[in-house]
Structure formats: structure tokens, C-alpha cells
Short mmCIF file of C-alpha atoms in Angstrom, two decimals:
data_model
loop_
_atom_site.label_atom_id
_atom_site.label_comp_id
_atom_site.label_asym_id
_atom_site.label_seq_id
_atom_site.Cartn_x
_atom_site.Cartn_y
_atom_site.Cartn_z
CA UNK G 1 0.11 -0.17 0.10
CA UNK G 2 1.77 3.39 -0.71
CA UNK G 3 0.51 7.01 -1.82
CA UNK G 4 2.05 10.04 -2.24
CA UNK G 5 1.14 13.24 -1.51
CA UNK G 6 3.01 16.58 -2.87
CA UNK G 7 2.31 21.01 -2.38
CA UNK G 8 3.05 22.80 -5.66
CA UNK G 9 3.29 26.67 -3.65
CA UNK G 10 5.42 28.69 -5.93
CA UNK G 11 7.68 27.60 -9.02
CA UNK G 12 10.96 27.69 -6.02
CA UNK G 13 8.75 25.54 -3.92
CA UNK G 14 7.36 21.66 -3.41
CA UNK G 15 6.22 19.83 -0.47
CA UNK G 16 6.08 15.83 -1.11
CA UNK G 17 5.55 13.31 1.75
CA UNK G 18 3.90 9.51 1.33
CA UNK G 19 3.90 5.67 3.27
CA UNK G 20 4.35 3.58 1.93
CA UNK G 21 3.74 -0.39 4.23
CA UNK G 22 4.45 -3.40 3.08
CA UNK G 23 4.02 -6.72 4.40
CA UNK G 24 6.40 -9.58 3.58
CA UNK G 25 6.29 -14.06 3.33
CA UNK G 26 9.62 -15.27 2.85
CA UNK G 27 9.88 -19.65 2.14
CA UNK G 28 13.55 -20.55 2.78
CA UNK G 29 14.98 -24.26 2.78
CA UNK G 30 18.26 -24.49 3.82
CA UNK G 31 20.13 -28.04 1.68
CA UNK G 32 23.55 -28.15 0.41
CA UNK G 33 21.43 -30.51 -3.03
CA UNK G 34 18.72 -30.03 -4.35
CA UNK G 35 15.29 -32.28 -4.11
CA UNK G 36 12.30 -31.50 -5.41
CA UNK G 37 10.66 -32.73 -2.33
CA UNK G 38 12.26 -29.67 -0.24
CA UNK G 39 9.54 -27.98 -2.59
CA UNK G 40 6.44 -28.66 -0.81
CA UNK G 41 8.05 -30.27 2.38
CA UNK G 42 5.98 -28.59 5.35
CA UNK G 43 9.63 -29.66 7.17
CA UNK G 44 12.53 -28.69 5.20
CA UNK G 45 11.88 -25.14 4.89
CA UNK G 46 11.35 -22.07 6.78
CA UNK G 47 8.66 -19.33 7.32
CA UNK G 48 9.68 -15.77 7.95
CA UNK G 49 7.25 -13.20 7.93
CA UNK G 50 7.58 -9.83 8.69
CA UNK G 51 5.82 -5.53 7.56
CA UNK G 52 8.11 -2.59 7.29
CA UNK G 53 6.42 0.79 7.04
CA UNK G 54 7.85 4.38 6.03
CA UNK G 55 6.94 7.27 6.56
CA UNK G 56 8.63 10.74 4.14
CA UNK G 57 8.96 14.35 3.81
CA UNK G 58 10.89 16.44 1.00
CA UNK G 59 11.32 19.56 0.36
CA UNK G 60 12.54 20.46 -2.66
CA UNK G 61 13.43 24.12 -2.94
CA UNK G 62 15.02 26.90 -5.55
CA UNK G 63 16.95 28.93 -3.00
CA UNK G 64 17.98 31.85 -4.99
CA UNK G 65 17.95 31.96 -9.01
CA UNK G 66 21.39 29.91 -9.16
CA UNK G 67 21.09 27.54 -5.73
CA UNK G 68 19.33 24.75 -5.52
CA UNK G 69 17.74 22.19 -2.70
CA UNK G 70 16.07 19.01 -1.78
CA UNK G 71 16.22 18.18 1.93
CA UNK G 72 14.53 15.19 3.28
CA UNK G 73 13.11 12.18 5.77
CA UNK G 74 11.90 8.94 5.47
CA UNK G 75 11.10 7.15 9.40
CA UNK G 76 11.45 3.48 7.93
CA UNK G 77 10.40 0.65 10.49
CA UNK G 78 10.50 -3.15 10.05
CA UNK G 79 8.65 -5.65 12.36
CA UNK G 80 11.77 -7.82 13.41
CA UNK G 81 14.14 -4.49 14.59
CA UNK G 82 12.90 -2.33 17.85
CA UNK G 83 13.81 0.78 16.49
CA UNK G 84 12.74 3.56 14.13
CA UNK G 85 15.34 4.26 12.05
CA UNK G 86 16.15 8.23 10.16
CA UNK G 87 17.04 8.25 6.90
CA UNK G 88 18.44 11.80 6.65
CA UNK G 89 18.34 13.28 2.37
CA UNK G 90 19.76 16.57 1.49
CA UNK G 91 21.68 17.18 -2.00
CA UNK G 92 22.72 20.57 -3.17
CA UNK G 93 22.90 21.60 -6.78
CA UNK G 94 24.91 25.00 -7.22
CA UNK G 95 24.12 26.91 -10.61
CA UNK G 96 27.55 28.91 -12.02
CA UNK G 97 25.89 29.50 -15.17
CA UNK G 98 23.15 27.61 -16.70
CA UNK G 99 26.45 25.19 -18.33
CA UNK G 100 28.05 25.22 -15.52
CA UNK G 101 26.51 22.96 -12.40
CA UNK G 102 28.60 21.81 -8.92
CA UNK G 103 26.60 18.75 -7.41
CA UNK G 104 26.55 17.36 -3.75
CA UNK G 105 24.27 15.01 -1.74
CA UNK G 106 24.76 12.69 1.33
CA UNK G 107 22.32 9.79 2.53
CA UNK G 108 22.24 7.64 4.38
CA UNK G 109 19.96 4.24 4.24
CA UNK G 110 18.64 0.27 5.79
CA UNK G 111 18.19 -2.46 3.97
CA UNK G 112 15.81 -6.05 5.92
CA UNK G 113 16.88 -8.38 2.78
CA UNK G 114 20.45 -9.14 2.41
CA UNK G 115 22.28 -10.46 -0.21
CA UNK G 116 25.00 -13.55 0.66
CA UNK G 117 27.80 -14.95 -1.35
CA UNK G 118 29.09 -18.24 -1.04
CA UNK G 119 32.12 -17.78 -1.26
CA UNK G 120 33.24 -22.14 -1.63
CA UNK G 121 31.50 -23.57 -5.06
CA UNK G 122 32.60 -21.41 -7.82
CA UNK G 123 29.18 -20.85 -9.61
CA UNK G 124 27.98 -17.67 -8.36
CA UNK G 125 24.85 -18.53 -6.40
CA UNK G 126 23.64 -16.05 -4.27
CA UNK G 127 20.92 -16.62 -1.85
CA UNK G 128 18.46 -12.88 -0.57
CA UNK G 129 17.98 -13.39 3.20
CA UNK G 130 15.74 -10.95 5.10
CA UNK G 131 16.32 -9.66 8.65
CA UNK G 132 15.15 -11.31 11.78
CA UNK G 133 16.12 -10.82 15.03
CA UNK G 134 19.12 -11.69 15.48
CA UNK G 135 19.67 -11.08 11.99
CA UNK G 136 20.05 -7.22 12.09
CA UNK G 137 19.46 -5.21 8.63
CA UNK G 138 22.21 -3.19 6.00
CA UNK G 139 23.02 -0.02 7.14
CA UNK G 140 24.84 3.48 5.19
CA UNK G 141 26.27 5.87 3.90
CA UNK G 142 27.26 7.67 0.53
CA UNK G 143 28.55 11.08 0.01
CA UNK G 144 27.86 12.26 -4.00
CA UNK G 145 30.21 14.90 -5.58
CA UNK G 146 30.89 15.62 -9.13
CA UNK G 147 29.93 18.95 -11.75
CA UNK G 148 28.22 18.38 -14.71
CA UNK G 149 29.18 20.54 -18.29
CA UNK G 150 26.90 21.31 -21.33
CA UNK G 151 28.25 22.87 -24.64
CA UNK G 152 27.07 23.85 -28.51
CA UNK G 153 23.58 25.33 -26.87
CA UNK G 154 23.21 21.77 -24.46
CA UNK G 155 23.39 19.25 -27.54
CA UNK G 156 26.33 17.25 -25.54
CA UNK G 157 26.98 17.29 -21.69
CA UNK G 158 30.36 16.21 -19.54
CA UNK G 159 29.35 14.62 -15.78
CA UNK G 160 32.38 13.74 -13.82
CA UNK G 161 31.50 12.51 -9.82
CA UNK G 162 33.16 10.54 -7.36
CA UNK G 163 31.63 9.51 -4.31
CA UNK G 164 32.22 7.09 -1.36
CA UNK G 165 30.21 5.06 0.82
CA UNK G 166 30.50 2.62 3.33
CA UNK G 167 28.44 0.06 5.29
CA UNK G 168 27.47 -1.96 8.46
CA UNK G 169 25.41 -5.05 9.29
CA UNK G 170 26.22 -6.82 5.54
CA UNK G 171 26.92 -10.97 5.69
CA UNK G 172 28.53 -13.39 4.28
CA UNK G 173 28.97 -17.36 4.77
CA UNK G 174 31.15 -18.48 6.91
CA UNK G 175 34.17 -20.11 6.07
CA UNK G 176 32.32 -23.54 7.23
CA UNK G 177 28.60 -23.85 6.42
CA UNK G 178 26.42 -26.83 7.57
CA UNK G 179 23.67 -27.17 4.90
CA UNK G 180 21.09 -29.25 6.43
CA UNK G 181 17.56 -28.60 7.11
CA UNK G 182 17.71 -29.24 10.56
CA UNK G 183 19.96 -26.39 10.84
CA UNK G 184 18.34 -22.04 10.84
CA UNK G 185 20.22 -20.97 8.06
CA UNK G 186 21.49 -17.83 9.75
CA UNK G 187 23.96 -19.98 12.17
CA UNK G 188 26.49 -20.41 8.44
CA UNK G 189 26.34 -16.20 8.20
CA UNK G 190 28.94 -13.53 10.09
CA UNK G 191 29.21 -10.24 10.11
CA UNK G 192 30.43 -7.39 8.76
CA UNK G 193 31.29 -3.93 7.24
CA UNK G 194 32.83 -2.55 3.47
CA UNK G 195 33.34 0.36 1.97
CA UNK G 196 32.69 1.60 -1.40
CA UNK G 197 34.63 4.49 -3.06
CA UNK G 198 35.33 5.37 -7.45
CA UNK G 199 34.71 7.91 -9.88
CA UNK G 200 32.38 7.98 -12.48
CA UNK G 201 32.80 9.41 -16.14
CA UNK G 202 30.14 10.33 -18.49
CA UNK G 203 29.81 11.76 -21.51
CA UNK G 204 26.14 11.72 -23.35
CA UNK G 205 25.57 13.26 -27.04
CA UNK G 206 22.08 14.40 -27.03
CA UNK G 207 20.49 15.41 -29.81
CA UNK G 208 21.10 14.56 -34.28
CA UNK G 209 21.42 11.43 -36.17
CA UNK G 210 24.44 10.37 -33.75
CA UNK G 211 22.85 10.04 -29.98
CA UNK G 212 25.13 8.17 -26.87
CA UNK G 213 26.88 8.29 -24.29
CA UNK G 214 29.77 6.45 -22.94
CA UNK G 215 30.47 5.56 -19.31
CA UNK G 216 33.27 4.76 -17.35
CA UNK G 217 33.82 3.68 -13.60
CA UNK G 218 36.97 3.68 -11.75
CA UNK G 219 36.26 2.15 -8.27
CA UNK G 220 36.85 0.34 -5.26
CA UNK G 221 35.20 -1.72 -2.69
CA UNK G 222 36.41 -3.34 0.24
CA UNK G 223 34.84 -6.21 3.31
CA UNK G 224 35.66 -6.36 6.96
CA UNK G 225 34.52 -9.62 8.31
CA UNK G 226 35.97 -10.90 11.74
CA UNK G 227 35.81 -14.97 11.20
CA UNK G 228 36.76 -14.48 7.46
CA UNK G 229 40.07 -14.38 5.39
CA UNK G 230 41.53 -13.85 8.24
CA UNK G 231 40.09 -10.95 10.12
CA UNK G 232 42.13 -9.17 7.29
CA UNK G 233 40.65 -6.77 4.39
CA UNK G 234 39.66 -8.56 1.25
CA UNK G 235 37.30 -7.51 -2.13
CA UNK G 236 33.75 -8.94 -2.25
CA UNK G 237 33.14 -11.13 -5.39
CA UNK G 238 31.21 -8.07 -7.27
CA UNK G 239 33.86 -5.62 -7.12
CA UNK G 240 35.26 -4.16 -11.02
CA UNK G 241 37.93 -1.78 -10.53
CA UNK G 242 36.97 -0.64 -14.14
CA UNK G 243 33.37 -0.73 -15.58
CA UNK G 244 33.04 1.18 -19.48
CA UNK G 245 30.13 1.49 -21.19
CA UNK G 246 28.52 2.66 -25.19
CA UNK G 247 25.84 3.07 -25.80
CA UNK G 248 25.06 4.70 -29.78
CA UNK G 249 22.13 4.76 -32.27
CA UNK G 250 22.17 5.79 -35.35
CA UNK G 251 19.11 7.49 -37.11
CA UNK G 252 20.02 6.51 -40.79
CA UNK G 253 16.36 6.67 -41.61
CA UNK G 254 12.96 8.39 -39.99
CA UNK G 255 11.23 4.86 -39.19
CA UNK G 256 14.98 3.24 -39.25
CA UNK G 257 18.16 3.12 -36.89
CA UNK G 258 20.41 1.39 -35.96
CA UNK G 259 21.57 0.72 -32.24
CA UNK G 260 24.52 -0.72 -30.59
CA UNK G 261 26.66 -2.04 -27.48
CA UNK G 262 30.10 -2.27 -26.06
CA UNK G 263 30.53 -3.15 -22.43
CA UNK G 264 33.63 -3.48 -20.37
CA UNK G 265 34.05 -5.18 -16.57
CA UNK G 266 37.12 -5.59 -14.64
CA UNK G 267 36.29 -9.81 -13.85
CA UNK G 268 34.47 -10.62 -10.34
CA UNK G 269 37.27 -12.04 -7.86
CA UNK G 270 37.09 -15.52 -6.81
CA UNK G 271 39.49 -17.86 -3.82
CA UNK G 272 41.82 -20.52 -5.95
CA UNK G 273 43.41 -22.91 -4.45
CA UNK G 274 47.36 -21.97 -5.20
CA UNK G 275 49.03 -25.74 -3.37
CA UNK G 276 48.73 -28.49 -1.94
CA UNK G 277 50.97 -29.55 1.28
CA UNK G 278 51.59 -32.89 3.27
CA UNK G 279 50.32 -33.42 7.19
CA UNK G 280 50.49 -36.06 9.08
CA UNK G 281 48.19 -37.65 11.73
CA UNK G 282 50.60 -39.04 13.95
CA UNK G 283 47.81 -38.69 16.99
CA UNK G 284 45.29 -40.94 15.62
CA UNK G 285 46.66 -43.58 12.59
CA UNK G 286 50.17 -41.59 10.86
CA UNK G 287 48.25 -41.64 8.25
CA UNK G 288 50.21 -38.90 5.84
CA UNK G 289 46.91 -36.79 4.07
CA UNK G 290 46.93 -34.20 1.42
CA UNK G 291 45.49 -31.00 2.15
CA UNK G 292 44.63 -28.68 -0.66
CA UNK G 293 45.48 -25.15 -0.13
CA UNK G 294 44.44 -21.79 -1.26
CA UNK G 295 44.30 -18.13 -1.69
CA UNK G 296 43.47 -15.25 0.89
CA UNK G 297 39.83 -14.56 -0.22
CA UNK G 298 38.11 -13.50 -3.57
CA UNK G 299 42.65 -12.92 -4.77
CA UNK G 300 42.50 -13.88 -7.75
CA UNK G 301 40.00 -12.21 -10.81
CA UNK G 302 38.25 -13.55 -13.08
CA UNK G 303 39.47 -13.33 -16.93
CA UNK G 304 37.66 -8.57 -18.56
CA UNK G 305 34.56 -9.17 -19.62
CA UNK G 306 33.62 -7.33 -22.77
CA UNK G 307 31.06 -7.78 -25.37
CA UNK G 308 29.34 -5.93 -27.93
CA UNK G 309 25.53 -6.32 -28.58
CA UNK G 310 24.13 -4.44 -32.13
CA UNK G 311 20.14 -3.75 -33.24
CA UNK G 312 17.58 -2.89 -35.87
CA UNK G 313 15.44 -1.37 -35.92
CA UNK G 314 12.50 -0.34 -38.11
CA UNK G 315 8.80 1.70 -37.89
CA UNK G 316 6.37 1.57 -40.52
CA UNK G 317 2.54 1.65 -41.05
CA UNK G 318 0.53 -1.94 -41.82
CA UNK G 319 -2.71 -0.48 -42.50
CA UNK G 320 -3.68 1.60 -39.62
CA UNK G 321 -1.27 0.21 -37.05
CA UNK G 322 2.16 0.40 -36.03
CA UNK G 323 4.36 -2.07 -36.46
CA UNK G 324 8.10 -2.13 -35.80
CA UNK G 325 10.74 -4.87 -36.98
CA UNK G 326 14.43 -5.64 -34.84
CA UNK G 327 16.82 -8.25 -35.57
CA UNK G 328 18.95 -8.48 -32.04
CA UNK G 329 22.43 -10.02 -32.72
CA UNK G 330 24.12 -10.09 -28.94
CA UNK G 331 27.53 -10.94 -28.38
CA UNK G 332 28.79 -9.73 -32.25
CA UNK G 333 32.56 -11.72 -32.03
CA UNK G 334 32.41 -14.27 -29.84
CA UNK G 335 33.39 -13.51 -26.86
CA UNK G 336 34.00 -16.81 -24.37
CA UNK G 337 33.25 -14.34 -20.63
CA UNK G 338 34.14 -16.44 -18.31
CA UNK G 339 30.48 -17.17 -16.18
CA UNK G 340 32.72 -19.12 -13.14
CA UNK G 341 36.14 -20.50 -12.61
CA UNK G 342 37.17 -24.47 -10.59
CA UNK G 343 39.62 -26.34 -10.46
CA UNK G 344 39.40 -30.82 -11.14
CA UNK G 345 42.04 -33.40 -10.11
CA UNK G 346 42.22 -36.83 -11.53
CA UNK G 347 39.37 -39.28 -10.85
CA UNK G 348 40.36 -42.99 -9.56
CA UNK G 349 37.18 -44.65 -10.34
CA UNK G 350 38.35 -47.99 -8.20
CA UNK G 351 37.55 -46.64 -4.54
CA UNK G 352 35.39 -43.47 -6.53
CA UNK G 353 37.70 -40.41 -4.87
CA UNK G 354 40.28 -37.45 -6.67
CA UNK G 355 43.98 -38.22 -7.03
CA UNK G 356 44.63 -34.09 -5.04
CA UNK G 357 48.27 -35.87 -6.46
CA UNK G 358 47.94 -35.35 -9.75
CA UNK G 359 48.13 -31.46 -11.71
CA UNK G 360 45.32 -29.13 -10.94
CA UNK G 361 43.42 -28.49 -14.35
CA UNK G 362 41.50 -25.44 -13.96
CA UNK G 363 38.28 -25.60 -16.38
CA UNK G 364 35.44 -22.11 -17.79
CA UNK G 365 31.87 -22.53 -18.01
CA UNK G 366 30.44 -19.21 -20.00
CA UNK G 367 26.89 -18.16 -21.59
CA UNK G 368 25.73 -16.59 -24.00
CA UNK G 369 28.37 -17.58 -27.17
CA UNK G 370 26.77 -15.11 -30.75
CA UNK G 371 23.01 -15.27 -30.66
CA UNK G 372 20.46 -13.76 -32.98
CA UNK G 373 17.33 -12.62 -33.03
CA UNK G 374 14.18 -11.08 -34.90
CA UNK G 375 10.87 -10.23 -34.81
CA UNK G 376 8.43 -7.66 -34.47
CA UNK G 377 6.00 -6.58 -32.97
CA UNK G 378 1.99 -4.62 -33.19
CA UNK G 379 1.20 -1.61 -31.67
CA UNK G 380 -2.55 -1.57 -31.18
#
């Protein structure tokens, strides 16, 4: 249930307020393998019911002809949390001229749904888990500053922004999680904190036959958990130093255009085996056991990700119906981007086990090669 209200006192002053109420029901299963019985067996799942209630107040005010301000506050209540969270927000825009704008903003936010990442397997399996009596809501504080520069009668825009964001009450799986329907899922979590900062560059061509934009972000993200990585700072899986996007559209005719999208990003992090060592258990049986030694958390990276997509669109009228024909070509140059990587060892069928003394082999899983699609749509 959601409702917003807005009062306009003048062209330079307006007030917004509203409320939102949301009911949630989560049905979660904690198990290492999938079995269809888990879908309908009531004893194999956890049920979590919760609600969210929020009220906000926001004031937009052009104090002077050269200064825009936006001041707001949000009061947030989550059913499993005793406290009411207060989230202040402030943004300002200083106009040196119509074409040069300096911007700054600060905001605090809480999130009651956590993204929990697994590092004990190579596939990027993610779990969304709600806050409970034991799992605290995540909190972030973010500050942003930058400027916009328009030129050539606002046909072009250059924007530069720097940001800093810190996180509290973020969760990940412990190093040795236990997957069992008899163990609450949250018993496998550990709590930590983090930060992210970076700079973003944006160039936009806003008019003409050729339009589009180029965006580049250089960023760093760090995590600190006392129970993970020997208490040392590590990058999360989705930390990417470089991220580039190029989006262009060329209008060949009034009803025919060509679009191009190229994306590039640094490969995501992963934890990999880096060596082997032997350990003799002299207190039990005296046998020499072979063990795998792993890198620090997310020390290694997947290969860089990049691909090119092209689309063609043609609009026409069939009778009185607006019709659009399109051809989309995904991953034009067939880049086999790494979805995941893992290491395997020779398998010994005699004793049904892996031979960890053999040379390790690196394998890669890739998705979505060169893939064309075509079709049409009709608007009635």
C-alpha cells in the first residue's frame, strides 16, 4: 500500500510526503542438494513473515536563482527491529551558469533484505535473506560530489562524480557453512562491514542523427569480517576496478535506426587453490594426508568481461497499426566470457575418489555466445 502527496507553493518551492506499507512472506530452504520434496515438505523449510512501514517528507526549494536544494527525511520501521530508523537525505546543485553545475549529496539508507554470497563453490549462487531478530538490517551512508558541463547549446554533456559509501551489518556465509534442513540458515552467517569509493565519468551526445553516451567508472569495494580471511580486508566477489559502457544510436532514416552497445568490466573475484601440502596425523593413525591450500578471499579474478551487441529497428504502418521490425545480435564477436571457473583433479574409479596428487586442471564455464534474434511488434 503506497500513497504520495505533493503541494506546490510556487515554481521554486514544493513539498512532498507519503507513506508505504509492505507485507513480506519468505519460504526458505537450507540444503546442499536440490530435491523436489523440498518444494512441498513443510518440515524442510523456514517461514519468515515481516512488514515494513515508512513515512517520508521531502522539500524541494530553489533558495536563490543559482542554488537548488532538496532536503528530506524518511522514518522506517521493520517488524523485527525494535527501533525506528531515521534516514536523512540532502542534495544541492549550484549553478555557476546554465551550462556549469556543481552538485553534492548525502544520504543514509537501511536495507532489510540481504544479498548473501557463497565462496565455497565456484558458481555465483546468491541468496536473498530477510532481516530477522538475529540478522540486523544493513545500513549505508553515501556522499557524492561532482559537476555537469553542457556545451554546443546543450547538445553535449560531460559529467564527473566522485563518491564514498560505507556499509554496516552486512553478512556473508561462514568459511565452513553447514547445509541442513535441521540447521537455521542464519546460523551459517557472519557479520561485517565495508566501504566503496570511486569516480565516474559520463559523456552524452543528446541530439542529432547520432546520439548516445559513454560511461566509465573506476571504483574500489572492500569488506572486513573478523571471522573471514583471517580478519584481513578483502574485496567482495562483485568488486570491479574498471567498468565501461558505450551506447550509440544512429538514425539512418526517420523510421530506421541502428543501435550499438559495448560493455567492458574487470573480472569478478574468486578464491582459488594455489598449492598442496602434506600433513601427518601422528595422534590418530599416522597416515600422511594431502590437503589443498587456498588463496586469500577473492584474491584472484576471472578474465575481463566484454561484449558487443547490435540491433536494427524499422518502424512502419501496416494499415493503421504501428509496426516495428527488429533484429538483435547479441555478443557479435562471440566473446566467451567466464561465468565461473573451477579446478578439478583426476578421478580414481577404483576407490571412488579424486586423486589430489595429480596436476590440477582449470575449467571455465561460459554462457551466451553469438546469438541473433529477430521479430516484430504491433501496437493496437
